[in-house]
XYZ file of C-alpha atoms in Angstrom:
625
model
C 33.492 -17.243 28.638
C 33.199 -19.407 25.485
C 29.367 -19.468 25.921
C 28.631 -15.645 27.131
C 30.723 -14.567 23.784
C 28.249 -17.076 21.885
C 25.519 -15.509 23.616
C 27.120 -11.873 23.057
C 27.078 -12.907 19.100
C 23.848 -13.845 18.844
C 22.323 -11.146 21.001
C 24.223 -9.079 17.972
C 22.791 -10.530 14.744
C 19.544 -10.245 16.676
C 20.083 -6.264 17.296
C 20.897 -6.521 13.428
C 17.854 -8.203 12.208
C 15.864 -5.578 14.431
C 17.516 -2.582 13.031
C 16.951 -3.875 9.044
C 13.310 -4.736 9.572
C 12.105 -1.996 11.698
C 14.160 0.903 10.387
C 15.778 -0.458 6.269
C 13.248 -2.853 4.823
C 10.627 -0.007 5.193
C 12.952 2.098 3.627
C 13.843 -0.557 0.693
C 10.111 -1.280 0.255
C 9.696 2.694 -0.748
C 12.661 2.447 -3.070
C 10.982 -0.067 -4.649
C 7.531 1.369 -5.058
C 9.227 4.431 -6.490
C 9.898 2.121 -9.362
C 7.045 0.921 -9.905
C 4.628 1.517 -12.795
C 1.421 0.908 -10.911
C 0.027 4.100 -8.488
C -0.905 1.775 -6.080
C 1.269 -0.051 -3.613
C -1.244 -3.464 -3.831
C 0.421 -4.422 -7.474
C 3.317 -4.499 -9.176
C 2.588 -4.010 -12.608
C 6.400 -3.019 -14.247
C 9.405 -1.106 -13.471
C 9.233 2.200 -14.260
C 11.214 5.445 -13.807
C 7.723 7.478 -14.551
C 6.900 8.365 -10.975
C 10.811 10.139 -11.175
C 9.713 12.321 -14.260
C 6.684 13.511 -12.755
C 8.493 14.768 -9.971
C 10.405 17.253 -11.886
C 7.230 18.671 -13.708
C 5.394 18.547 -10.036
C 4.737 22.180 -9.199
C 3.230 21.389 -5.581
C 5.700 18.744 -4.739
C 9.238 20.988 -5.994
C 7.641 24.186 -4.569
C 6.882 22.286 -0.804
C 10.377 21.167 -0.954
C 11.364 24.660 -1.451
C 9.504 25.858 0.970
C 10.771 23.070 3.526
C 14.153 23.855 2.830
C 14.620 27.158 2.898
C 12.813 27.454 6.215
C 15.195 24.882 7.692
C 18.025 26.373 6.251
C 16.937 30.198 7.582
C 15.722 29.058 10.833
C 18.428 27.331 11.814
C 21.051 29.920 10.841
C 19.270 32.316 12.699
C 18.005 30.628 15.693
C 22.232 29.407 15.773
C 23.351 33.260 15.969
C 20.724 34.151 18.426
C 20.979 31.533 20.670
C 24.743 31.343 20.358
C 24.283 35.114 21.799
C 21.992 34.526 24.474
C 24.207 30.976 25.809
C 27.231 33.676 25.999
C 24.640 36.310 27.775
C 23.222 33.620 30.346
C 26.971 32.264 31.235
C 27.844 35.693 32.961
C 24.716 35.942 34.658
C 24.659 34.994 38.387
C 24.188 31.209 39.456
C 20.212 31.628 40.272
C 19.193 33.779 37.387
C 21.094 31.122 35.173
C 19.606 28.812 36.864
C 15.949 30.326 36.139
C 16.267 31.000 32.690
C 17.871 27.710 31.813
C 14.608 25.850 32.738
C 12.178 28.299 31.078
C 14.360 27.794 28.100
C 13.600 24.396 29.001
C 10.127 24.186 28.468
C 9.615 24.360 25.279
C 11.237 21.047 24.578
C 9.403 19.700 27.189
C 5.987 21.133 25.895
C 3.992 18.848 23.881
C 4.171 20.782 19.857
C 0.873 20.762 19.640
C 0.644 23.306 22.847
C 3.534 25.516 21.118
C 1.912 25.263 17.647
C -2.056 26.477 19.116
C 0.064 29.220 21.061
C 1.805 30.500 18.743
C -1.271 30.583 15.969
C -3.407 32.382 18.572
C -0.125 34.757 19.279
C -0.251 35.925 15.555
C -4.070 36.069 15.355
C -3.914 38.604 18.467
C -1.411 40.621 16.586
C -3.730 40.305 13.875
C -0.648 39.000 12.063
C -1.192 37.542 8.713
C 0.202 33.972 8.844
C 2.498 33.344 5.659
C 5.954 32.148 5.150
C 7.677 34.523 7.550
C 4.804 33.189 10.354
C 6.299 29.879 10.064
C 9.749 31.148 9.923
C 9.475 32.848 13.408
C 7.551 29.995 14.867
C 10.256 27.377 13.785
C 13.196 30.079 15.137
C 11.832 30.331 18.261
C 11.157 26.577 18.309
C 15.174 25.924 17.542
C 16.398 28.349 20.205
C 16.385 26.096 23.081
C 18.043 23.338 21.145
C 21.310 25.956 20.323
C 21.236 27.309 23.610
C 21.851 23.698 25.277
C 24.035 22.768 22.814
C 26.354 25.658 23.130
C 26.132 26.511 26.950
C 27.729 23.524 28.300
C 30.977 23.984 25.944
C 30.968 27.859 27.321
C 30.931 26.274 31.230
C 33.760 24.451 30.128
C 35.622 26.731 28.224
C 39.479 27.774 29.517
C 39.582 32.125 30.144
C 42.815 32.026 30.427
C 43.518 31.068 26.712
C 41.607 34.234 26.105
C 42.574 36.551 28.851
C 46.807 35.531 27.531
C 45.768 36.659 23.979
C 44.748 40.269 24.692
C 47.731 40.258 27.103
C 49.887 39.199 24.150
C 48.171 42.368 22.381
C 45.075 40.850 20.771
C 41.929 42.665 20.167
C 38.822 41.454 21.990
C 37.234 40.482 18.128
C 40.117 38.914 16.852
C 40.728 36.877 20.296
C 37.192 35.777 19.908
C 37.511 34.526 16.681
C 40.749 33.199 17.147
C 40.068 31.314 20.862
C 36.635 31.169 21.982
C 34.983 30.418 18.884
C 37.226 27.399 17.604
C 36.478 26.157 21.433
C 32.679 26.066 21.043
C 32.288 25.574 17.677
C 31.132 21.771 17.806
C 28.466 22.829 20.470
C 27.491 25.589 17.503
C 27.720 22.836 15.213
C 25.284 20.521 16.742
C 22.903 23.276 17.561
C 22.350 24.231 13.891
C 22.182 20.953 13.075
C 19.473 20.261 15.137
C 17.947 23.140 14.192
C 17.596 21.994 10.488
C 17.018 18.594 11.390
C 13.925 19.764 13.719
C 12.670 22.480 11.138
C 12.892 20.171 8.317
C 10.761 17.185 10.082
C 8.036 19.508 11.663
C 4.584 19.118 10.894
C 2.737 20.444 14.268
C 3.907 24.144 14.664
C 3.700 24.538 10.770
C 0.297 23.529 10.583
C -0.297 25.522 12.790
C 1.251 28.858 11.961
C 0.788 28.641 8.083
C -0.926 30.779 5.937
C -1.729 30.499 2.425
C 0.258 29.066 -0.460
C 2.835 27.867 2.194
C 3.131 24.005 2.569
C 6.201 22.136 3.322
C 6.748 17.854 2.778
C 5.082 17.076 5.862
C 2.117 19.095 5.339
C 1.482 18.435 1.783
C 2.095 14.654 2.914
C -0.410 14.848 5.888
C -3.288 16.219 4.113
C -3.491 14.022 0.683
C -4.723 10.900 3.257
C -8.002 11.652 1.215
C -6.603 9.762 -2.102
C -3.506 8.631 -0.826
C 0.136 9.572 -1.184
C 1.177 10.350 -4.591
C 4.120 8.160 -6.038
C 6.206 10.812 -6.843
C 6.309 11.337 -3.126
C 8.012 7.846 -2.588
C 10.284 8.832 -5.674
C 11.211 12.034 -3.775
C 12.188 9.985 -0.366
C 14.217 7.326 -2.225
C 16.106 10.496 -3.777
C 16.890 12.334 -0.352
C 17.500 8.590 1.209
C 20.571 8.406 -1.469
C 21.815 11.868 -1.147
C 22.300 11.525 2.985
C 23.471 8.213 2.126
C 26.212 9.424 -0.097
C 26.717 12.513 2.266
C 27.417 9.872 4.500
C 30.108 7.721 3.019
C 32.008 11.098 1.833
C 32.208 12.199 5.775
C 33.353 8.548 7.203
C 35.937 8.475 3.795
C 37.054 12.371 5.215
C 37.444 10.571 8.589
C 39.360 7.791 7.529
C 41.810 10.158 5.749
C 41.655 12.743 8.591
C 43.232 10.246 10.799
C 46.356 9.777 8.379
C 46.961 13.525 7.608
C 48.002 16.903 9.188
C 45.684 19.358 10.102
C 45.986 21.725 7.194
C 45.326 19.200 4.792
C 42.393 17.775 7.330
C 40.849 21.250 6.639
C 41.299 21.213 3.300
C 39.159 18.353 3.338
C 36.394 19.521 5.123
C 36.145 22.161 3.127
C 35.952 20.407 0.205
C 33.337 18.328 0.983
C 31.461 20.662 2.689
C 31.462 22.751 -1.111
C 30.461 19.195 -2.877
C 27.631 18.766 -0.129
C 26.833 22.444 -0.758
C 26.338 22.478 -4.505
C 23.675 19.744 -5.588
C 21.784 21.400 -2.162
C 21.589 24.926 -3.721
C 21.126 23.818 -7.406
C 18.283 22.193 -6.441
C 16.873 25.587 -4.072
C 17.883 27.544 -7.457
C 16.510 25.408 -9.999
C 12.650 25.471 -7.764
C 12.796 28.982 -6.277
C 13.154 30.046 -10.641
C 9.744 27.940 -10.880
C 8.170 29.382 -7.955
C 9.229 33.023 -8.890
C 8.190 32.776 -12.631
C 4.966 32.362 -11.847
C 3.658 35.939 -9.740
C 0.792 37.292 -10.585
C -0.797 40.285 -8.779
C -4.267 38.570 -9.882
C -5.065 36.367 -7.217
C -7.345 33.015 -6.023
C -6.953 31.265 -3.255
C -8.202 27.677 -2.791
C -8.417 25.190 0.086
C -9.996 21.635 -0.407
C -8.811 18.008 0.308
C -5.557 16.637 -0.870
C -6.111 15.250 -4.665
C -9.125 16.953 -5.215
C -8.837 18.746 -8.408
C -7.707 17.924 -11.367
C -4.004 19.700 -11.687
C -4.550 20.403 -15.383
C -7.624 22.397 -14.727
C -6.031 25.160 -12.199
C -3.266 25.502 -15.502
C -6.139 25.645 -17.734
C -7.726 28.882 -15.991
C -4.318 30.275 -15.115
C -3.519 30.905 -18.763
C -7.318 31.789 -19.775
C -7.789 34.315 -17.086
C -4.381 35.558 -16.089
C -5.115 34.746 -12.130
C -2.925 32.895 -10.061
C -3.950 30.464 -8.098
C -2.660 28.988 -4.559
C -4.398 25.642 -3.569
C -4.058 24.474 -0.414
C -5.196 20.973 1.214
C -6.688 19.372 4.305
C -7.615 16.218 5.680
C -10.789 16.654 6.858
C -13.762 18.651 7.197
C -13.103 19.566 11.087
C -9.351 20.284 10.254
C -10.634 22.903 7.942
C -13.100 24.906 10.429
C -11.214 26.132 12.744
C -9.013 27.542 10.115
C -12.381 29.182 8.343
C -13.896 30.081 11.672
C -11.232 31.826 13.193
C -9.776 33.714 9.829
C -6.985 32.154 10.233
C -6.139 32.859 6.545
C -7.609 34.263 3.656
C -8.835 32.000 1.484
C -11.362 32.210 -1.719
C -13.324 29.404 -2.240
C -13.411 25.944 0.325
C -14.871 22.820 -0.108
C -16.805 21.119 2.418
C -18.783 18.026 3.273
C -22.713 18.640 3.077
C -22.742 18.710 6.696
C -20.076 21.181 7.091
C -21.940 23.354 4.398
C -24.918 23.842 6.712
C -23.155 24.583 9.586
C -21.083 26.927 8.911
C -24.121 28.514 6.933
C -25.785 28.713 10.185
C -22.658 30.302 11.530
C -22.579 32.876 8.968
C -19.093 31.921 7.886
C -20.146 31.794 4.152
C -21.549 34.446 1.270
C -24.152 33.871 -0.602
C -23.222 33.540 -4.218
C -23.739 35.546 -7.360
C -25.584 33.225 -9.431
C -25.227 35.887 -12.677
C -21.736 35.289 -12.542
C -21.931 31.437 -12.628
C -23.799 30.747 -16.301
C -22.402 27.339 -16.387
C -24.584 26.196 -12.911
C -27.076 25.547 -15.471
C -24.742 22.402 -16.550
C -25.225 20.858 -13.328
C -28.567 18.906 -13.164
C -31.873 19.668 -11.275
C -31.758 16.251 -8.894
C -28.218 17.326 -7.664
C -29.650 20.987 -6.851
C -32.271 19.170 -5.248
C -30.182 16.860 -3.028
C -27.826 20.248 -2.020
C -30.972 21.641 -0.682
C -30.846 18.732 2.028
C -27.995 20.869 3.719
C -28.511 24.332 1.629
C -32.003 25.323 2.133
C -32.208 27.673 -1.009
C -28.937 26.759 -2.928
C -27.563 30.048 -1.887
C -24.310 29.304 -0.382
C -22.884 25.961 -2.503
C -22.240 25.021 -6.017
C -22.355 21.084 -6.047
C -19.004 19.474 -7.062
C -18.537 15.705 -6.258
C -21.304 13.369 -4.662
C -20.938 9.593 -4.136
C -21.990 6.872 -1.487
C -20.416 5.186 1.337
C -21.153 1.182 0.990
C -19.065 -2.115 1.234
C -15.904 -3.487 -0.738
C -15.495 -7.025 -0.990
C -13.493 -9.623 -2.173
C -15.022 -12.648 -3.795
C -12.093 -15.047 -3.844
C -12.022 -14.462 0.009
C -16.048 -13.954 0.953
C -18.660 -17.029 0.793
C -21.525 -15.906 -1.848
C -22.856 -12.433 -2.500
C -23.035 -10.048 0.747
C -25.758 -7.418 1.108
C -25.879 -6.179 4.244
C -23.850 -4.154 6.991
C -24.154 -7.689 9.440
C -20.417 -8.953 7.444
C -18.808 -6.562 9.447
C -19.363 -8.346 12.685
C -19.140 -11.399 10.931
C -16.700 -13.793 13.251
C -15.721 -16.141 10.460
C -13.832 -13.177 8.706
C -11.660 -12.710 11.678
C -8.840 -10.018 10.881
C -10.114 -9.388 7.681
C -12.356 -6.199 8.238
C -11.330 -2.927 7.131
C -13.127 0.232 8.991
C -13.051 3.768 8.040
C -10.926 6.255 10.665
C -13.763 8.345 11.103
C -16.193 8.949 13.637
C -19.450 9.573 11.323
C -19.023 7.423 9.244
C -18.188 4.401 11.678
C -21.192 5.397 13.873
C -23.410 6.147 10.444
C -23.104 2.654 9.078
C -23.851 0.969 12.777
C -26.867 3.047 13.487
C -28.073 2.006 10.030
C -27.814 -1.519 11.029
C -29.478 -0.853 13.743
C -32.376 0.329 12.083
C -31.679 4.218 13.337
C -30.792 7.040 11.205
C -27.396 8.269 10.750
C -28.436 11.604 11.776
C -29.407 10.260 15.216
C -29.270 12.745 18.313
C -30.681 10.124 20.683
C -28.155 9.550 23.484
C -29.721 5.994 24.110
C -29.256 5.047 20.412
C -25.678 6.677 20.289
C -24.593 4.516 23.025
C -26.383 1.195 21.682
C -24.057 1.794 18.278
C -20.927 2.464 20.638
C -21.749 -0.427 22.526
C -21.870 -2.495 18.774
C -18.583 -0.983 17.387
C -16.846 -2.332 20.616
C -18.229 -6.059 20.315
C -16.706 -5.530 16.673
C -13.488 -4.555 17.910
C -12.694 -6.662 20.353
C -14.200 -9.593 18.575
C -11.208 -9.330 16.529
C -12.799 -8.884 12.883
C -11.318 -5.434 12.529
C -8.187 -5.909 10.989
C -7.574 -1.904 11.080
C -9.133 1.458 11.567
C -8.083 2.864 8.101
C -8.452 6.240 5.739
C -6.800 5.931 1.826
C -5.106 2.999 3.448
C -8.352 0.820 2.258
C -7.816 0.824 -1.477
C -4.308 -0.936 -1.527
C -5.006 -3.466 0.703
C -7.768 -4.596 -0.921
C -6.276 -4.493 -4.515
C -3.562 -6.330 -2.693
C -5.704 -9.185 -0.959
C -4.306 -8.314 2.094
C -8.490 -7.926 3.587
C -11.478 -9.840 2.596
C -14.035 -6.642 3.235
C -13.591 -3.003 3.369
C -15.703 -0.024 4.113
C -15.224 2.286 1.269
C -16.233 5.577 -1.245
C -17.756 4.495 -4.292
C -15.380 6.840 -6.253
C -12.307 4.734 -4.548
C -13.676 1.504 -5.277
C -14.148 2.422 -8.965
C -10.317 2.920 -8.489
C -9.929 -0.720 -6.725
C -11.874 -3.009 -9.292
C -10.113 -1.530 -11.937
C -7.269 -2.795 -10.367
C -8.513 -5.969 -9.129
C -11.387 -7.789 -10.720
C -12.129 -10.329 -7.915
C -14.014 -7.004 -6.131
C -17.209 -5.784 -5.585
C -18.879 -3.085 -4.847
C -22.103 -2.873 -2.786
C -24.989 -0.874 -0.645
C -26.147 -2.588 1.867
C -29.788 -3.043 2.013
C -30.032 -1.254 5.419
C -29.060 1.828 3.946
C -25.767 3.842 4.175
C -24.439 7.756 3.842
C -25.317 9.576 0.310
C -23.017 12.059 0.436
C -21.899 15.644 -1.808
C -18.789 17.812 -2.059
C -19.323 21.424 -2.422
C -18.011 24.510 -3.265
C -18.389 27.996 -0.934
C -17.260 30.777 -0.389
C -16.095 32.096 3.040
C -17.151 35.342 4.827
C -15.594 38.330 3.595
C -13.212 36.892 0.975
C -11.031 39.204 -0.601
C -11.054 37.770 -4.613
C -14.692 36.947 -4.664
C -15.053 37.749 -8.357
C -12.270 35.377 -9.273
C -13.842 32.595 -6.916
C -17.421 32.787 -8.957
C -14.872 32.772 -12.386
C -13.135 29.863 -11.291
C -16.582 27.969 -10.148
C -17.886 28.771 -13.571
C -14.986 27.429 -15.266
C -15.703 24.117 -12.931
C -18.911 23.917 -13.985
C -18.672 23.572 -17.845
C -18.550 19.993 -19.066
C -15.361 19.477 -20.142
C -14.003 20.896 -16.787
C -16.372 17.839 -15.065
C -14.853 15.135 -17.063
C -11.562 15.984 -16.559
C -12.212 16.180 -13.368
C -13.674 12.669 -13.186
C -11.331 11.103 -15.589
C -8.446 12.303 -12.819
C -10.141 11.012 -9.734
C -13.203 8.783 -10.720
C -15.436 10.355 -8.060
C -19.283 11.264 -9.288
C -19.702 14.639 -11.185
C -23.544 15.946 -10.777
C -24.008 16.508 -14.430
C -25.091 14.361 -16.912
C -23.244 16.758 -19.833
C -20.157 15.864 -18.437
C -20.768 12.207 -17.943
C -21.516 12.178 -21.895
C -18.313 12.964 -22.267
C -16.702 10.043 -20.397
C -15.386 7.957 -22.896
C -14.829 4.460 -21.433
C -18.245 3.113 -21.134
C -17.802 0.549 -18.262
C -17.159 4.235 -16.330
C -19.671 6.195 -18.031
C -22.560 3.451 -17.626
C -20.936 2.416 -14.160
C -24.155 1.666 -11.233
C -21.297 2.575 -8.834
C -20.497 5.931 -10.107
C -23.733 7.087 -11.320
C -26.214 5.042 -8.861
C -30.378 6.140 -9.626
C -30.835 8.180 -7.007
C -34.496 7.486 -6.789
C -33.195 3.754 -5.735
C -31.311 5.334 -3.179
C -34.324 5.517 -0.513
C -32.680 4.117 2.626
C -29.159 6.453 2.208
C -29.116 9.885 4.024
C -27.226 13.087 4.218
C -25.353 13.097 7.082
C -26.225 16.644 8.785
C -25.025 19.004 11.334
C -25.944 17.740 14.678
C -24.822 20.662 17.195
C -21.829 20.866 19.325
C -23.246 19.015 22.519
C -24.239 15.728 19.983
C -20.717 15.925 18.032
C -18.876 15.840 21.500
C -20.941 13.210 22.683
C -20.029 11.379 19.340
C -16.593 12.565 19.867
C -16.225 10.956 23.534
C -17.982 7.408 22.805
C -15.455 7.297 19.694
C -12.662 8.080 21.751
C -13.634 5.184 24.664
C -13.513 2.825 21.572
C -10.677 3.865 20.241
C -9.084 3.340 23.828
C -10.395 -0.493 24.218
């Protein structure tokens, strides 16, 4: 007995040790970050409460939590009633039509969210409903009603009639027995219901992407999408904030319990009530304090924007706002082939999108773009002739694209870590830097740097040279170099020394070496991707005027620079790079590479559907491995 309670005690400080480093020291490693004075997680430069300041004055961030609030709030109120309804409607049906409708109720939570999500998308685009707030609202309603319906059925099957049936006997009205018998009897099956309803509603990501329309982004989206440049501090200063409030929440409801135990009933509900009311108030302070932001800003005037997370300078969409009275909505995505689908099937309405080179071309071809109005954009002229030129690569007669950010794709390394100066793509498969390879999550770019190596072009629609390149990226993988398959990821663990080599954008490792001195920057002599950011407009947008005003705002100077100085990625103008001030950015061979010396990088171009599956497939058979 002696030795099975040892072995019972040990078993439980292992469970404990488990629980704090898989579920709390993640959680006390954001706390801390959300202190510190450095944006990146690599270095700790100083405490700091900055990150906490610039959440308050954080339009996007206060209006997504909002947003994700209010939608839990709404849809689990009224997914509660409904479902409450329909649990009371199926428990006097007979036993096989309960039966039947209990599993299709079923299903939902059974379906992957992804398969709900795409249905219900292509459910408002038949309706030739336009997808908003009150899109996501129904979509996250109808994705809460199962969880109420299970919650509250089983406390109906239980439930005592004869309770009920003796109070209208006794005189009762039907309402007032209802209130009175049945409700107190299911109310912790209610209970749970909405509280998985908010709970569910408040952590989605899948159905809302889904079902979204412009202007409306919640945490998780806003979260997914800025992978691009990597999650904003503010973000971990907003987590460490809703951490403390549940954590407070908490300690107030096992302190009611304690005292629950100890005290009547009356006064029990006395208690509940009260802390139900303090719960209640910092909750709807906060709703009131953002839904005044959100509201004080309307504007019948209207632009709507969609580009990758970080992408634009925040200052500049305030700067046009007060010059030319139109509002603008800016949403974000990930990557180029999470914004298509949205573009090709009109999913929303938006103004002005900016695409890869690639991406510009095809959906050229696709006639999902209008040509611009070059008389309404006199600041073009700003942008210089060998950046027109390049465009032309992917926009035969620079009529669909204004040129916005441009950069290359080469390697990061670490000289402390790496033996003498490295030159080529070879390092990556280099054995003697096992585990200390960092390669970009993408399926272009991976296969674009190993047909380079190979002496192919990244371009390549040759099945046999595809399948060499697929055949390389798996001897790298399971040779063991790769340490991970990474996005933003890449820039704090190299500031951090956690890698020796990283595949990288030049405009990120501007970013890095600022940060961390001991890194380098280089093209390999094989060649690599030359790539551009553009602006376009889509088919048949409704505010075209405004998107050529806002493009022409973009493209004077001062707009560049500010653009540069907020994310350090190449402008194609050398009027705006006059303006840089720092020198080592202004003179920088990263940033502003010759790109007459550039002779073995390419634009990457659109391939076809039947090469990008193929792509696709090989990328998903290494990803498998």
């Amino acid at each position: 007995m002696v030795r099975k309670s040892r072995l019972v005690r040990v078993g439980g400080k292992i469970y404990l040790g488990l629980i704090f480093l898989f579920l709390y020291l993640p959680i006390v490693i954001l706390i801390a970050l959300s202190f510190n004075e450095s944006k990146t997680r690599g270095q700790w430069t100083g405490f700091s409460l900055k990150w906490y300041e610039g959440l308050f004055s954080d339009r996007e961030i206060l209006n997504a939590l909002f947003t994700t609030l209010i939608l839990a709030l709404l849809s689990a109120l009224v997914a509660t009633i409904f479902g409450t309804i329909v649990a009371f409607a199926i428990n006097r049906m007979k036993r096989w039509k309960k039966a039947a409708l209990m599993s299709l109720t079923n299903i939902p939570m059974l379906n992957a969210d992804i398969v709900t999500g795409i249905s219900l998308m292509l459910l408002f685009l038949a309706l030739d409903y336009t997808m908003g707030f009150s899109s996501v609202l129904i979509a996250h309603i109808t994705f809460n009603l199962p969880y109420v319906i299970l919650s509250v059925a089983p406390r109906l099957r239980k439930r005592n009639t004869s309770a009920y049936e003796a109070a209208l006997d006794l005189g009762a009205s039907k309402p007032y027995a209802f209130r009175k018998v049945i409700l107190p009897d299911i109310m912790p099956g209610v209970l749970t219901g909405f509280l998985l309803s908010f709970t569910m509603s408040l952590d989605d990501f899948v159905i809302t992407h889904f079902t979204k329309g412009i202007g409306v982004n919640t945490l998780s989206t806003m979260i997914y999408t800025e992978q691009k440049k990597g999650i904003r501090p503010e973000i971990y200063s907003l987590s460490t904030l809703m951490f403390i409030t549940v954590f407070i929440l908490l300690v107030l409801y096992n302190k009611y319990r304690e005292s629950a135990e100890k005290k009547k009933a009356a006064v029990r509900t006395s208690r509940v009530r009260y802390y139900a009311a303090a719960a209640c108030v910092p909750v709807f302070a906060i709703l009131l304090f953002i839904g005044y932001r959100q509201t004080s800003a309307v504007s019948t005037d209207k632009l709507n924007l969609y580009s990758y997370g970080e992408y634009l300078a925040p200052e500049l969409i305030e700067e046009f706002e007060k010059e030319t009275g139109i509002k603008v909505t800016s949403d974000e995505y990930d990557t180029n082939e999470t914004m298509y689908p949205i573009i090709a099937k009109g999913a929303a309405d938006y103004d002005l999108v900016c695409p890869s080179d690639y991406m510009v071309k095809r959906m050229a071809e696709e006639g999902l773009l209008e040509k611009i109005n070059w008389g309404n954009i006199p600041n073009a002229t700003h942008i210089d002739e060998e950046y027109w030129s390049f465009a032309r690569n992917y926009d035969e007669d620079n009529s669909y694209s204004v040129p916005y950010l441009w950069g290359t794709v080469g390697i990061l390394y670490n000289k402390k870590m790496t033996e003498g100066s490295i030159d080529s793509w070879e390092v990556l498969w280099d054995t003697k830097y096992h585990d200390n390879v960092l390669m970009q999550k993408s399926v272009r770019d991976a296969f674009g740097i190993t047909l380079k190596f190979l002496g192919y072009s990244l371009n390549s629609t040759n099945k046999n040279e595809i399948d060499r390149a697929a055949d390389k990226l798996l001897e790298q993988k399971s040779s063991g170099v790769v340490q991970a398959y990474v996005v933003d990821e890449v820039r704090d663990k190299m500031i951090a020394g956690e890698a020796a080599i990283g595949v990288i954008y030049s405009g990120e490792a501007l970013t890095c070496q600022e940060s961390n001195p001991d890194l380098e920057y280089v093209i390999p002599k094989e060649g690599s991707n030359l790539w551009m950011d553009s602006w376009v407009i889509p088919k048949g947008a409704k505010n075209k005027e405004n998107a050529e005003k806002f493009l022409d705002f973009l493209c004077r100077p001062e707009s560049m620079k500010k653009n540069f100085d907020y994310i350090t990625y190449s402008i194609p103008s050398a009027d705006g790079r006059a303006l840089i001030e720092e020198e080592e950015y202004r003179e920088s061979d990263i940033a502003f590479p010759d790109l007459k010396s550039l002779t073995n990088c390419e634009v990457f171009t659109y391939l076809g559907e039947e090469t990008d599956r193929y792509y696709n497939r090989k990328w998903k058979e290494i990803m498998s491995q």
